[in-house]
Amino acid sequence: MHRRTALTQLGVGLGVGLGVAGAPLLGGCRESLPALQALQGGWVGAAVERGHRLRDQLKGRTGTLPAASVQHRTRVLIVGGGVAGLATVRALRAAGMEDLALLELEDSAGGNARGHSMGGIACPLGAHYLPVPSINSPHRAVAEMQSEILALLQEQGLARFELGRWAFEERHLCHSPQERLYIDGAWHEGLLPPVESDSKQGSSTQAAYRRFSALVSQAQRAWGFAVPSLDMPWTAGHAALEAQTFQAWLDSAGLDDERLRWYLDYCCRDDYGAGIDTVSAWAGLHYFASRHGFHAPGDEDQAHEPVFTWPEGNAWLTRRMAQPLGERLHSARTVLSVQEGRHGVELLAWDERAGRMEAWQAEQVVLAVPLFIAARLWQNAPSALQQTAAQARYAPWLVANMHIERPLLQRVGAPPAWDNVAYGGGAGGSTSLGYVDAGHQRLNPTPGPTVLTSYVALSQAERPALLHTDGSFWAQRVIHDLSGLHPDLPAKLQRIDLMRYGHAMRIPLPGTRSAAAHQALPHLPGRIHLAHADLAGYSVFEEAFAAGIGAGRRVATTMAMAMRK
């Protein structure tokens, strides 16, 4: 399960009662759910007016901005307090640079690895786990970045090096059982659809699994894959894979088994926000080849990939990454303009709390924001950025946290797990990616109240509805979807809080990484630098972290060279 994205937060925080009893369900079903008459909840997270202020409010018809009433100066200014921005700060401070400031749109740093709480139970609003990093990459630059991630984990007490090997804190590793799939009327351990060994269809599925496993291994040997991928050499082989959709590649390989196709599509929607018919073949193979490959049932040890997770998700990490910033973190700042001059960079930001414009001057600026945002902020942005931003496409997501007063009744099969998914989506084959249990990591084995976090990957066409449709519709959509798995859910549900992401993650479309404009972005000359997972073409913690570390090091090197002149 790979919902570890660095989601782009353009959400809404209304915090109102849902009144969901009369809201419509999906698929033409119009009946209400009586148990939801008094259900509480609403939109949480970011306020949409902040994300849309540049576009809709302050610029007005003339394109001018209000005059600044406050002036600030710093040597290095970072825009964006997500994983990439926090990693940039980490690299700068490691180089001895403390004269810096970070501007963050929301009231706290963390980007889309923020947390929430319901009924005293912590839960995630976005990214909620981190795979244990690989430590044996043959590529020097990749191995160095993996060491940086290990250093972060070591500082937070999650990893330690002893007796010549790395050991990881088991309290923060995902407890067993980790994953289960509802299929054929029962729960099965793991997310790969099981094989019916005594049927013709089962033999066909097993053969497809083995064929795909062999192709993943072949691709790994031929071209190489690793996470983070930003520092991997980009070869003609990678470009050839990226020139086609994953679906087209599967077609050419004769891999048309229904269960394999469902699983691969699920994985792509889970990590990339789009299915096999949309993402590139490079992205589809990278999902597996960059880590532990793909193993057919019975062929190899089927042990789960170890992952770190916390009730509040990756907010556990980002809160600790932000803590050393102190007063250098300026939250509730909507950046509206960034302009490079001969002797520095000038920036305008709207202080959401004070209701006034601020002017900032810095020697160097790092834009740790999605590329389409960077292109809007950067006045006279380089053509490479403008071209890449115009071609980029982003997937919208919905995250729903549901406070459950008592344990749900369980169907036959595998016991409740951390990650729970239904084959074919949810009821009616929806776009739901299942749910995780925020209470799974608690040490008390006694069942009790918990929070279930449901993730829904939406199509780009659904973005306007996500913004304009009442929260009651989306609450009903999630509840109706999961009621197919748990009919007693409506009766035990106390509250549902919704978080929407208009532009959750960049979709790795064919041609994304191979485009000349895209490849030029990490090396743009001047005082303004880019740092975001978008540079990798897709969004996960490791890519955002690597982009931030790389930008911080470039800034530190540039400034050190300037001082020696």
Coordinates of C-alpha atoms in Angstrom, one line a residue, residues 12-545:
V12 CA -11.3 23.7 2.3
G13 CA -12.0 24.1 6.1
L14 CA -15.6 24.8 6.8
G15 CA -16.1 22.7 9.9
V16 CA -20.0 22.7 9.6
G17 CA -22.6 20.1 10.4
L18 CA -23.3 17.7 7.6
G19 CA -27.0 17.2 7.7
V20 CA -26.4 14.1 5.5
A21 CA -29.7 12.4 5.9
G22 CA -31.2 13.9 2.8
A23 CA -28.0 13.8 0.6
P24 CA -27.9 11.7 -2.5
L25 CA -25.9 8.5 -2.8
L26 CA -24.0 7.3 -5.9
G27 CA -25.3 5.1 -8.6
G28 CA -28.8 6.6 -8.6
C29 CA -29.5 5.4 -5.1
R30 CA -31.5 8.1 -3.4
E31 CA -32.6 6.7 -0.1
S32 CA -31.2 8.3 3.1
L33 CA -29.4 6.5 5.9
P34 CA -31.6 7.0 9.0
A35 CA -28.8 6.4 11.5
L36 CA -27.0 9.5 10.1
Q37 CA -29.7 12.0 11.1
A38 CA -27.5 13.6 13.9
L39 CA -24.1 12.9 12.4
Q40 CA -21.6 15.6 13.0
G41 CA -18.6 16.6 10.9
G42 CA -17.6 18.7 7.8
W43 CA -14.7 20.0 5.9
V44 CA -11.4 20.3 7.7
G45 CA -7.9 21.3 6.7
A46 CA -7.0 24.3 4.5
A47 CA -9.4 27.1 3.6
V48 CA -10.0 27.3 -0.2
E49 CA -9.7 31.1 -0.2
R50 CA -6.0 30.9 0.6
G51 CA -5.2 28.5 -2.2
H52 CA -7.3 30.6 -4.6
R53 CA -6.4 34.1 -3.4
L54 CA -3.8 34.8 -6.1
R55 CA -6.2 33.7 -8.8
D56 CA -9.5 35.1 -7.6
Q57 CA -9.1 37.9 -5.0
L58 CA -6.0 40.0 -4.6
K59 CA -5.0 40.5 -8.3
G60 CA -8.4 41.8 -9.3
R61 CA -9.0 43.0 -12.9
T62 CA -6.0 45.2 -13.2
G63 CA -3.4 42.6 -12.2
T64 CA -2.0 44.8 -9.4
L65 CA -1.4 43.9 -5.8
P66 CA -1.9 46.0 -2.6
A67 CA 1.2 47.9 -1.3
A68 CA 3.2 46.1 1.4
S69 CA 3.0 47.6 4.9
V70 CA 5.7 45.4 6.4
Q71 CA 9.2 44.8 5.2
H72 CA 11.4 41.7 6.0
R73 CA 14.9 40.6 4.9
T74 CA 16.6 37.3 5.1
R75 CA 19.5 35.6 3.3
V76 CA 17.5 32.5 2.2
L77 CA 13.7 32.3 1.9
I78 CA 11.8 29.0 1.4
V79 CA 8.3 29.1 0.1
G80 CA 6.3 26.0 1.2
G81 CA 6.5 24.1 4.4
G82 CA 5.8 20.6 3.1
V83 CA 8.3 17.8 3.1
A84 CA 10.5 19.4 0.4
G85 CA 10.6 22.8 2.1
L86 CA 11.4 21.2 5.5
A87 CA 14.1 19.1 3.8
T88 CA 15.6 22.3 2.2
V89 CA 15.8 23.9 5.7
R90 CA 17.5 20.7 6.9
A91 CA 20.2 20.9 4.2
L92 CA 20.8 24.6 4.7
R93 CA 21.2 24.2 8.5
A94 CA 23.6 21.3 8.0
A95 CA 25.7 23.7 5.9
G96 CA 25.8 26.2 8.8
M97 CA 23.2 28.6 7.4
E98 CA 20.8 29.9 10.0
D99 CA 19.7 33.2 8.4
L100 CA 16.7 31.8 6.7
A101 CA 12.9 32.0 6.8
L102 CA 10.1 29.7 5.6
L103 CA 6.7 30.9 4.5
E104 CA 3.8 28.5 4.8
L105 CA 0.3 28.8 3.4
E106 CA -1.4 27.0 6.3
D107 CA -1.4 27.5 10.0
S108 CA 1.2 24.9 10.5
A109 CA 4.0 23.2 8.4
G110 CA 3.7 19.7 7.1
G111 CA 2.3 20.2 3.6
N112 CA 0.0 17.2 2.9
A113 CA 1.6 15.1 5.7
R114 CA -0.6 16.8 8.3
G115 CA -2.6 15.2 11.1
H116 CA -6.0 15.5 12.6
S117 CA -7.8 14.3 15.8
M118 CA -11.3 13.0 16.4
G119 CA -12.6 12.0 19.8
G120 CA -9.1 12.2 21.2
I121 CA -7.8 9.8 18.6
A122 CA -5.0 11.0 16.2
C123 CA -5.6 10.3 12.5
P124 CA -4.0 11.4 9.1
L125 CA -5.3 14.0 6.7
G126 CA -3.1 12.8 3.9
A127 CA 0.2 10.8 3.6
H128 CA 0.3 8.2 6.4
Y129 CA 3.3 5.9 6.1
L130 CA 6.9 5.7 5.0
P131 CA 8.6 2.5 3.7
V132 CA 11.8 1.5 5.5
P133 CA 14.5 3.0 3.2
S134 CA 16.7 0.8 1.1
I135 CA 20.3 0.8 2.1
N136 CA 22.2 -1.0 -0.7
S137 CA 21.7 1.0 -3.9
P138 CA 24.6 0.5 -6.3
H139 CA 24.1 4.1 -7.5
R140 CA 26.2 6.4 -5.4
A141 CA 24.0 9.5 -5.5
V142 CA 20.9 7.4 -4.6
A143 CA 22.7 5.6 -1.8
E144 CA 23.8 9.0 -0.4
M145 CA 20.2 10.3 -0.4
Q146 CA 19.0 7.1 1.2
S147 CA 21.6 7.7 3.9
E148 CA 20.1 11.2 4.4
I149 CA 16.7 9.6 5.0
L150 CA 18.3 7.1 7.4
A151 CA 20.0 10.0 9.3
L152 CA 16.6 11.7 9.7
L153 CA 15.1 8.5 11.0
Q154 CA 18.0 8.0 13.4
E155 CA 17.6 11.5 14.8
Q156 CA 13.9 10.7 15.5
G157 CA 14.7 7.5 17.3
L158 CA 13.3 5.3 14.5
A159 CA 16.5 3.7 13.4
R160 CA 19.9 2.8 14.9
F161 CA 23.1 1.3 13.5
E162 CA 24.4 -1.5 15.7
L163 CA 26.6 -4.5 15.1
G164 CA 27.3 -3.5 11.6
R165 CA 23.6 -3.3 10.5
W166 CA 20.6 -1.0 10.6
A167 CA 17.8 -1.8 13.1
F168 CA 14.4 -0.1 13.2
E169 CA 12.2 0.7 16.1
E170 CA 9.5 -1.9 16.0
R171 CA 6.9 0.2 17.9
H172 CA 6.7 2.5 14.9
L173 CA 6.7 -0.2 12.3
C174 CA 3.3 -1.3 11.1
H175 CA 1.9 -3.9 13.3
S176 CA 0.6 -7.2 12.0
P177 CA -1.8 -7.9 10.3
Q178 CA -0.8 -5.2 7.8
E179 CA -3.1 -5.6 4.8
R180 CA -6.2 -7.5 3.7
L181 CA -8.4 -7.7 0.7
Y182 CA -12.2 -8.4 0.5
I183 CA -12.8 -10.7 -2.5
D184 CA -15.1 -13.6 -3.3
G185 CA -17.2 -13.0 -0.2
A186 CA -14.3 -13.1 2.3
W187 CA -11.3 -11.2 3.6
H188 CA -7.9 -12.5 2.5
E189 CA -4.5 -11.5 3.9
G190 CA -2.5 -9.2 1.6
L191 CA -3.7 -7.0 -1.3
L192 CA -2.8 -9.3 -4.2
P193 CA -5.9 -11.2 -5.3
P194 CA -5.6 -14.8 -4.3
V195 CA -5.2 -17.6 -6.8
E196 CA -7.8 -20.4 -7.1
S197 CA -5.3 -23.2 -7.4
D198 CA -7.9 -25.8 -8.4
S199 CA -9.4 -23.9 -11.3
K200 CA -8.4 -23.1 -14.9
Q201 CA -8.8 -19.4 -14.1
G202 CA -6.5 -19.8 -11.1
S203 CA -3.8 -21.4 -13.2
S204 CA -4.1 -18.5 -15.7
T205 CA -3.8 -15.9 -13.0
Q206 CA -0.8 -17.6 -11.4
A207 CA 0.9 -17.7 -14.8
A208 CA 0.2 -14.0 -15.3
Y209 CA 1.6 -13.2 -11.9
R210 CA 4.8 -15.2 -12.7
R211 CA 5.1 -13.5 -16.1
F212 CA 4.8 -10.0 -14.7
S213 CA 7.2 -10.9 -11.9
A214 CA 9.8 -12.0 -14.5
L215 CA 9.3 -8.8 -16.5
V216 CA 9.8 -6.6 -13.4
S217 CA 13.0 -8.4 -12.6
Q218 CA 14.2 -8.1 -16.2
A219 CA 13.5 -4.3 -16.2
Q220 CA 15.3 -3.9 -12.9
R221 CA 18.4 -5.6 -14.3
A222 CA 18.3 -3.8 -17.7
W223 CA 17.7 -0.2 -16.7
G224 CA 17.7 0.1 -12.9
F225 CA 15.1 1.6 -10.6
A226 CA 15.4 3.2 -7.2
V227 CA 13.7 5.5 -4.7
P228 CA 14.3 8.4 -4.7
S229 CA 14.5 8.4 -8.5
L230 CA 15.7 12.0 -8.9
D231 CA 19.3 11.0 -8.7
M232 CA 19.0 7.9 -10.9
P233 CA 20.5 8.1 -14.5
W234 CA 17.7 8.6 -17.0
T235 CA 18.4 6.2 -19.9
A236 CA 17.0 5.5 -23.4
G237 CA 15.4 2.4 -21.8
H238 CA 13.5 4.5 -19.3
A239 CA 12.5 7.0 -22.0
A240 CA 11.1 4.1 -24.1
L241 CA 9.0 2.8 -21.2
E242 CA 7.8 6.3 -20.4
A243 CA 6.7 6.9 -24.0
Q244 CA 3.7 4.6 -23.6
T245 CA 1.0 4.0 -21.0
F246 CA 1.3 1.2 -18.6
Q247 CA -1.8 -0.4 -20.1
A248 CA -0.3 -0.3 -23.6
W249 CA 2.8 -2.0 -22.2
L250 CA 0.7 -4.7 -20.5
D251 CA -1.2 -5.3 -23.7
S252 CA 2.1 -5.7 -25.6
A253 CA 3.2 -8.2 -23.0
G254 CA 0.0 -10.2 -23.3
L255 CA -0.9 -9.6 -19.7
D256 CA -4.6 -9.4 -19.7
D257 CA -5.6 -11.4 -16.6
E258 CA -8.4 -9.6 -14.8
R259 CA -7.0 -10.0 -11.2
L260 CA -3.5 -8.9 -12.2
R261 CA -4.9 -5.9 -14.1
W262 CA -7.1 -4.9 -11.1
Y263 CA -4.1 -5.1 -8.7
L264 CA -1.8 -3.1 -11.0
D265 CA -4.6 -0.5 -11.5
Y266 CA -5.2 -0.2 -7.8
C267 CA -1.4 0.3 -7.2
C268 CA -1.2 3.1 -9.7
R269 CA -4.3 4.9 -8.4
D270 CA -3.0 4.4 -4.9
D271 CA 0.5 5.9 -5.6
Y272 CA -0.2 8.2 -8.6
G273 CA -3.9 9.1 -8.5
A274 CA -4.6 7.6 -11.9
G275 CA -4.9 4.1 -13.4
I276 CA -2.9 2.0 -15.8
D277 CA -4.7 3.6 -18.8
T278 CA -3.2 7.0 -17.8
V279 CA 0.2 6.6 -16.1
S280 CA 3.3 5.7 -18.0
A281 CA 4.8 2.2 -18.2
W282 CA 7.9 3.6 -16.5
A283 CA 5.7 4.7 -13.5
G284 CA 3.9 1.3 -13.4
L285 CA 7.1 -0.7 -13.4
H286 CA 8.9 1.8 -11.0
Y287 CA 6.2 1.1 -8.4
F288 CA 7.6 -2.5 -8.1
A289 CA 11.1 -2.5 -9.5
S290 CA 12.3 0.4 -7.3
R291 CA 11.8 -1.6 -4.1
H292 CA 11.2 -5.3 -3.6
G293 CA 9.9 -6.3 -7.0
F294 CA 6.7 -8.3 -7.6
H295 CA 6.4 -11.9 -6.4
A296 CA 3.8 -14.4 -7.5
P297 CA 2.1 -16.3 -4.6
G298 CA 4.2 -19.3 -3.5
D299 CA 7.3 -18.4 -5.6
E300 CA 9.1 -16.4 -2.9
D301 CA 8.8 -15.2 0.7
Q302 CA 5.6 -13.1 0.7
A303 CA 6.7 -11.0 3.7
H304 CA 5.2 -7.5 3.7
E305 CA 7.4 -4.6 2.9
P306 CA 8.2 -3.0 6.3
V307 CA 6.8 0.5 6.7
F308 CA 6.7 3.1 9.4
T309 CA 3.3 4.4 10.3
W310 CA 1.6 6.4 13.1
P311 CA -2.0 7.2 14.1
E312 CA -1.6 10.7 12.7
G313 CA 0.3 9.5 9.6
N314 CA 3.4 11.2 8.4
A315 CA 2.5 14.3 10.5
W316 CA 4.5 12.5 13.2
L317 CA 7.6 13.2 11.1
T318 CA 6.9 16.6 9.6
R319 CA 6.0 18.1 13.0
R320 CA 9.5 17.0 14.3
M321 CA 11.1 18.3 11.1
A322 CA 9.5 21.7 11.6
Q323 CA 10.2 22.1 15.3
P324 CA 13.7 23.5 15.0
L325 CA 12.5 26.4 12.9
G326 CA 10.9 28.2 15.7
E327 CA 10.2 31.8 14.8
R328 CA 11.7 31.4 11.4
L329 CA 8.6 29.6 10.4
H330 CA 6.0 32.2 9.2
S331 CA 2.7 30.4 8.8
A332 CA -0.6 31.7 7.3
R333 CA 1.3 33.4 4.5
T334 CA -0.1 33.3 1.0
V335 CA 2.8 34.1 -1.4
L336 CA 1.6 36.1 -4.4
S337 CA 4.6 37.2 -6.3
V338 CA 8.3 36.3 -6.6
Q339 CA 10.6 38.4 -8.8
E340 CA 14.3 38.0 -9.3
G341 CA 16.4 41.2 -9.5
R342 CA 20.1 41.9 -10.1
H343 CA 21.0 41.8 -6.4
G344 CA 18.4 39.6 -4.9
V345 CA 14.8 38.3 -5.0
E346 CA 11.7 40.3 -3.9
L347 CA 8.6 38.5 -2.7
L348 CA 5.1 39.6 -1.8
A349 CA 3.0 37.6 0.7
W350 CA -0.4 38.2 2.2
D351 CA -0.5 37.7 6.0
E352 CA -3.8 35.8 6.5
R353 CA -4.0 36.6 10.2
A354 CA -3.1 40.3 10.1
G355 CA -4.8 40.9 6.8
R356 CA -1.9 42.8 5.3
M357 CA 0.7 42.6 2.6
E358 CA 4.3 41.8 3.4
A359 CA 7.4 42.4 1.3
W360 CA 10.4 40.1 1.6
Q361 CA 13.9 40.5 0.3
A362 CA 16.3 37.6 0.1
E363 CA 19.6 36.6 -1.6
Q364 CA 18.2 33.2 -2.7
V365 CA 14.7 31.8 -2.8
V366 CA 13.6 28.1 -2.9
L367 CA 10.1 27.5 -4.3
A368 CA 9.1 24.3 -2.6
V369 CA 5.7 24.2 -4.1
P370 CA 4.0 22.3 -7.0
L371 CA 5.3 23.4 -10.4
F372 CA 2.0 24.9 -11.5
I373 CA 2.0 27.1 -8.4
A374 CA 5.7 28.0 -9.0
A375 CA 4.9 29.1 -12.5
R376 CA 2.2 31.4 -11.3
L377 CA 4.3 33.0 -8.5
W378 CA 7.6 33.4 -10.4
Q379 CA 7.3 36.6 -12.5
N380 CA 8.8 36.1 -15.9
A381 CA 9.4 32.4 -15.1
P382 CA 11.8 30.5 -17.3
S383 CA 10.2 28.9 -20.4
A384 CA 11.2 25.4 -19.1
L385 CA 9.0 25.9 -16.0
Q386 CA 6.1 27.4 -18.0
Q387 CA 6.1 24.6 -20.5
T388 CA 6.3 21.9 -17.8
A389 CA 3.6 23.5 -15.7
A390 CA 1.3 23.8 -18.7
Q391 CA 1.7 20.1 -19.5
A392 CA 1.4 18.8 -15.9
R393 CA -1.8 17.2 -14.8
Y394 CA -2.8 16.7 -11.1
A395 CA -5.1 14.2 -9.5
P396 CA -7.8 15.3 -7.0
W397 CA -8.3 13.3 -3.8
L398 CA -10.8 13.0 -1.0
V399 CA -9.8 11.9 2.5
A400 CA -12.5 11.0 5.0
N401 CA -11.9 10.4 8.7
M402 CA -14.7 8.5 10.5
H403 CA -14.9 8.3 14.3
I404 CA -16.4 4.8 15.1
E405 CA -17.8 4.4 18.7
R406 CA -17.3 0.6 18.9
P407 CA -15.7 -2.1 16.7
L408 CA -17.4 -3.1 13.5
L409 CA -18.8 -6.6 12.9
Q410 CA -16.3 -8.6 10.8
R411 CA -17.0 -10.9 7.9
V412 CA -15.4 -14.3 7.4
G413 CA -11.7 -14.5 6.7
A414 CA -8.6 -12.6 7.7
P415 CA -8.9 -10.4 10.8
P416 CA -9.0 -6.6 10.8
A417 CA -5.8 -5.1 9.4
W418 CA -4.2 -1.7 9.2
D419 CA -5.0 -1.4 5.5
N420 CA -8.3 -2.8 4.3
V421 CA -9.3 -2.8 0.6
A422 CA -12.2 -4.2 -1.4
Y423 CA -11.6 -5.9 -4.8
G424 CA -13.0 -3.8 -7.6
G425 CA -13.2 -0.7 -5.3
G426 CA -16.0 -0.5 -2.8
A427 CA -19.7 -1.0 -3.3
G428 CA -20.6 -0.6 -6.9
G429 CA -16.9 -0.6 -8.0
S430 CA -16.2 2.9 -6.7
T431 CA -12.9 4.8 -6.8
S432 CA -12.3 4.2 -3.1
L433 CA -8.8 2.9 -2.2
G434 CA -10.1 1.4 1.0
Y435 CA -9.4 2.5 4.6
V436 CA -6.7 2.4 7.3
D437 CA -7.4 2.1 11.0
A438 CA -5.8 4.8 13.1
G439 CA -6.1 2.6 16.2
H440 CA -4.1 -0.2 14.7
Q441 CA -0.8 0.9 16.2
R442 CA -2.1 1.1 19.8
L443 CA -0.5 -1.3 22.3
N444 CA -3.8 -2.0 24.1
P445 CA -5.3 -5.1 22.4
T446 CA -8.8 -4.4 23.7
P447 CA -11.1 -3.3 20.9
G448 CA -12.6 0.1 21.4
P449 CA -13.4 3.4 19.6
T450 CA -11.3 4.2 16.6
V451 CA -11.0 6.3 13.5
L452 CA -11.1 4.9 10.0
T453 CA -9.4 6.9 7.3
S454 CA -10.9 6.4 3.8
Y455 CA -9.0 7.5 0.7
V456 CA -10.8 8.2 -2.6
A457 CA -8.8 8.9 -5.8
L458 CA -11.0 11.0 -8.1
S459 CA -10.8 11.8 -11.8
Q460 CA -9.7 15.2 -13.0
A461 CA -13.3 15.7 -14.3
E462 CA -14.6 15.5 -10.7
R463 CA -12.4 18.4 -9.4
P464 CA -15.1 21.1 -9.9
A465 CA -17.6 18.9 -8.0
L466 CA -15.1 18.4 -5.2
L467 CA -14.9 22.2 -4.8
H468 CA -18.5 23.1 -5.2
T469 CA -20.6 20.2 -4.1
D470 CA -21.8 20.1 -0.5
G471 CA -19.9 18.0 2.0
S472 CA -23.0 15.9 2.7
F473 CA -22.8 14.4 -0.8
W474 CA -19.2 13.3 -0.3
A475 CA -19.9 12.0 3.2
Q476 CA -22.7 9.8 1.8
R477 CA -20.4 8.6 -1.0
V478 CA -17.8 7.4 1.5
I479 CA -20.3 5.9 3.9
H480 CA -22.3 4.2 1.1
D481 CA -19.0 2.8 -0.3
L482 CA -17.9 1.3 3.0
S483 CA -21.3 0.1 4.0
G484 CA -20.9 -2.7 1.4
L485 CA -18.1 -4.0 3.6
H486 CA -19.5 -3.1 7.0
P487 CA -23.4 -2.8 7.0
D488 CA -23.2 -1.7 10.7
L489 CA -21.0 1.3 9.9
P490 CA -23.8 3.9 9.7
A491 CA -25.1 2.9 13.2
K492 CA -21.7 3.1 14.8
L493 CA -20.4 6.3 13.1
Q494 CA -20.2 9.3 15.3
R495 CA -18.6 11.9 13.1
I496 CA -17.0 12.2 9.7
D497 CA -14.5 14.9 8.8
L498 CA -13.6 15.5 5.1
M499 CA -10.4 16.8 3.6
R500 CA -10.3 17.6 -0.1
Y501 CA -7.3 18.0 -2.3
G502 CA -7.9 19.7 -5.6
H503 CA -4.5 19.0 -6.9
A504 CA -3.3 16.1 -4.8
M505 CA -0.3 14.9 -6.8
R506 CA 1.3 15.2 -10.2
I507 CA 0.3 12.3 -12.5
P508 CA 3.3 10.6 -14.2
L509 CA 1.9 10.8 -17.7
P510 CA 3.8 9.4 -20.7
G511 CA 6.6 11.7 -21.6
T512 CA 6.8 13.4 -18.2
R513 CA 10.4 12.8 -17.2
S514 CA 11.7 12.6 -20.8
A515 CA 10.7 16.1 -21.7
A516 CA 13.7 18.4 -22.2
A517 CA 11.9 21.2 -20.3
H518 CA 11.3 19.0 -17.3
Q519 CA 14.9 17.7 -17.2
A520 CA 16.2 21.3 -17.2
L521 CA 14.3 22.3 -14.0
P522 CA 16.7 21.2 -11.4
H523 CA 19.5 23.1 -13.1
L524 CA 17.9 26.5 -13.7
P525 CA 20.4 29.4 -13.3
G526 CA 19.9 32.3 -11.0
R527 CA 18.7 33.0 -7.5
I528 CA 15.4 31.1 -7.6
H529 CA 15.4 27.3 -7.1
L530 CA 12.8 24.6 -7.4
A531 CA 12.2 21.9 -4.8
H532 CA 9.2 19.6 -5.0
A533 CA 8.3 16.0 -5.6
D534 CA 6.9 17.2 -9.0
L535 CA 10.5 17.2 -10.2
A536 CA 10.4 13.4 -10.0
G537 CA 7.1 13.3 -11.9
Y538 CA 5.2 11.8 -9.1
S539 CA 4.7 12.4 -5.4
V540 CA 6.1 10.4 -2.5
F541 CA 7.9 11.4 0.7
E542 CA 11.3 10.2 -0.5
E543 CA 11.2 12.2 -3.8
A544 CA 10.1 15.4 -2.0
F545 CA 12.8 14.9 0.6

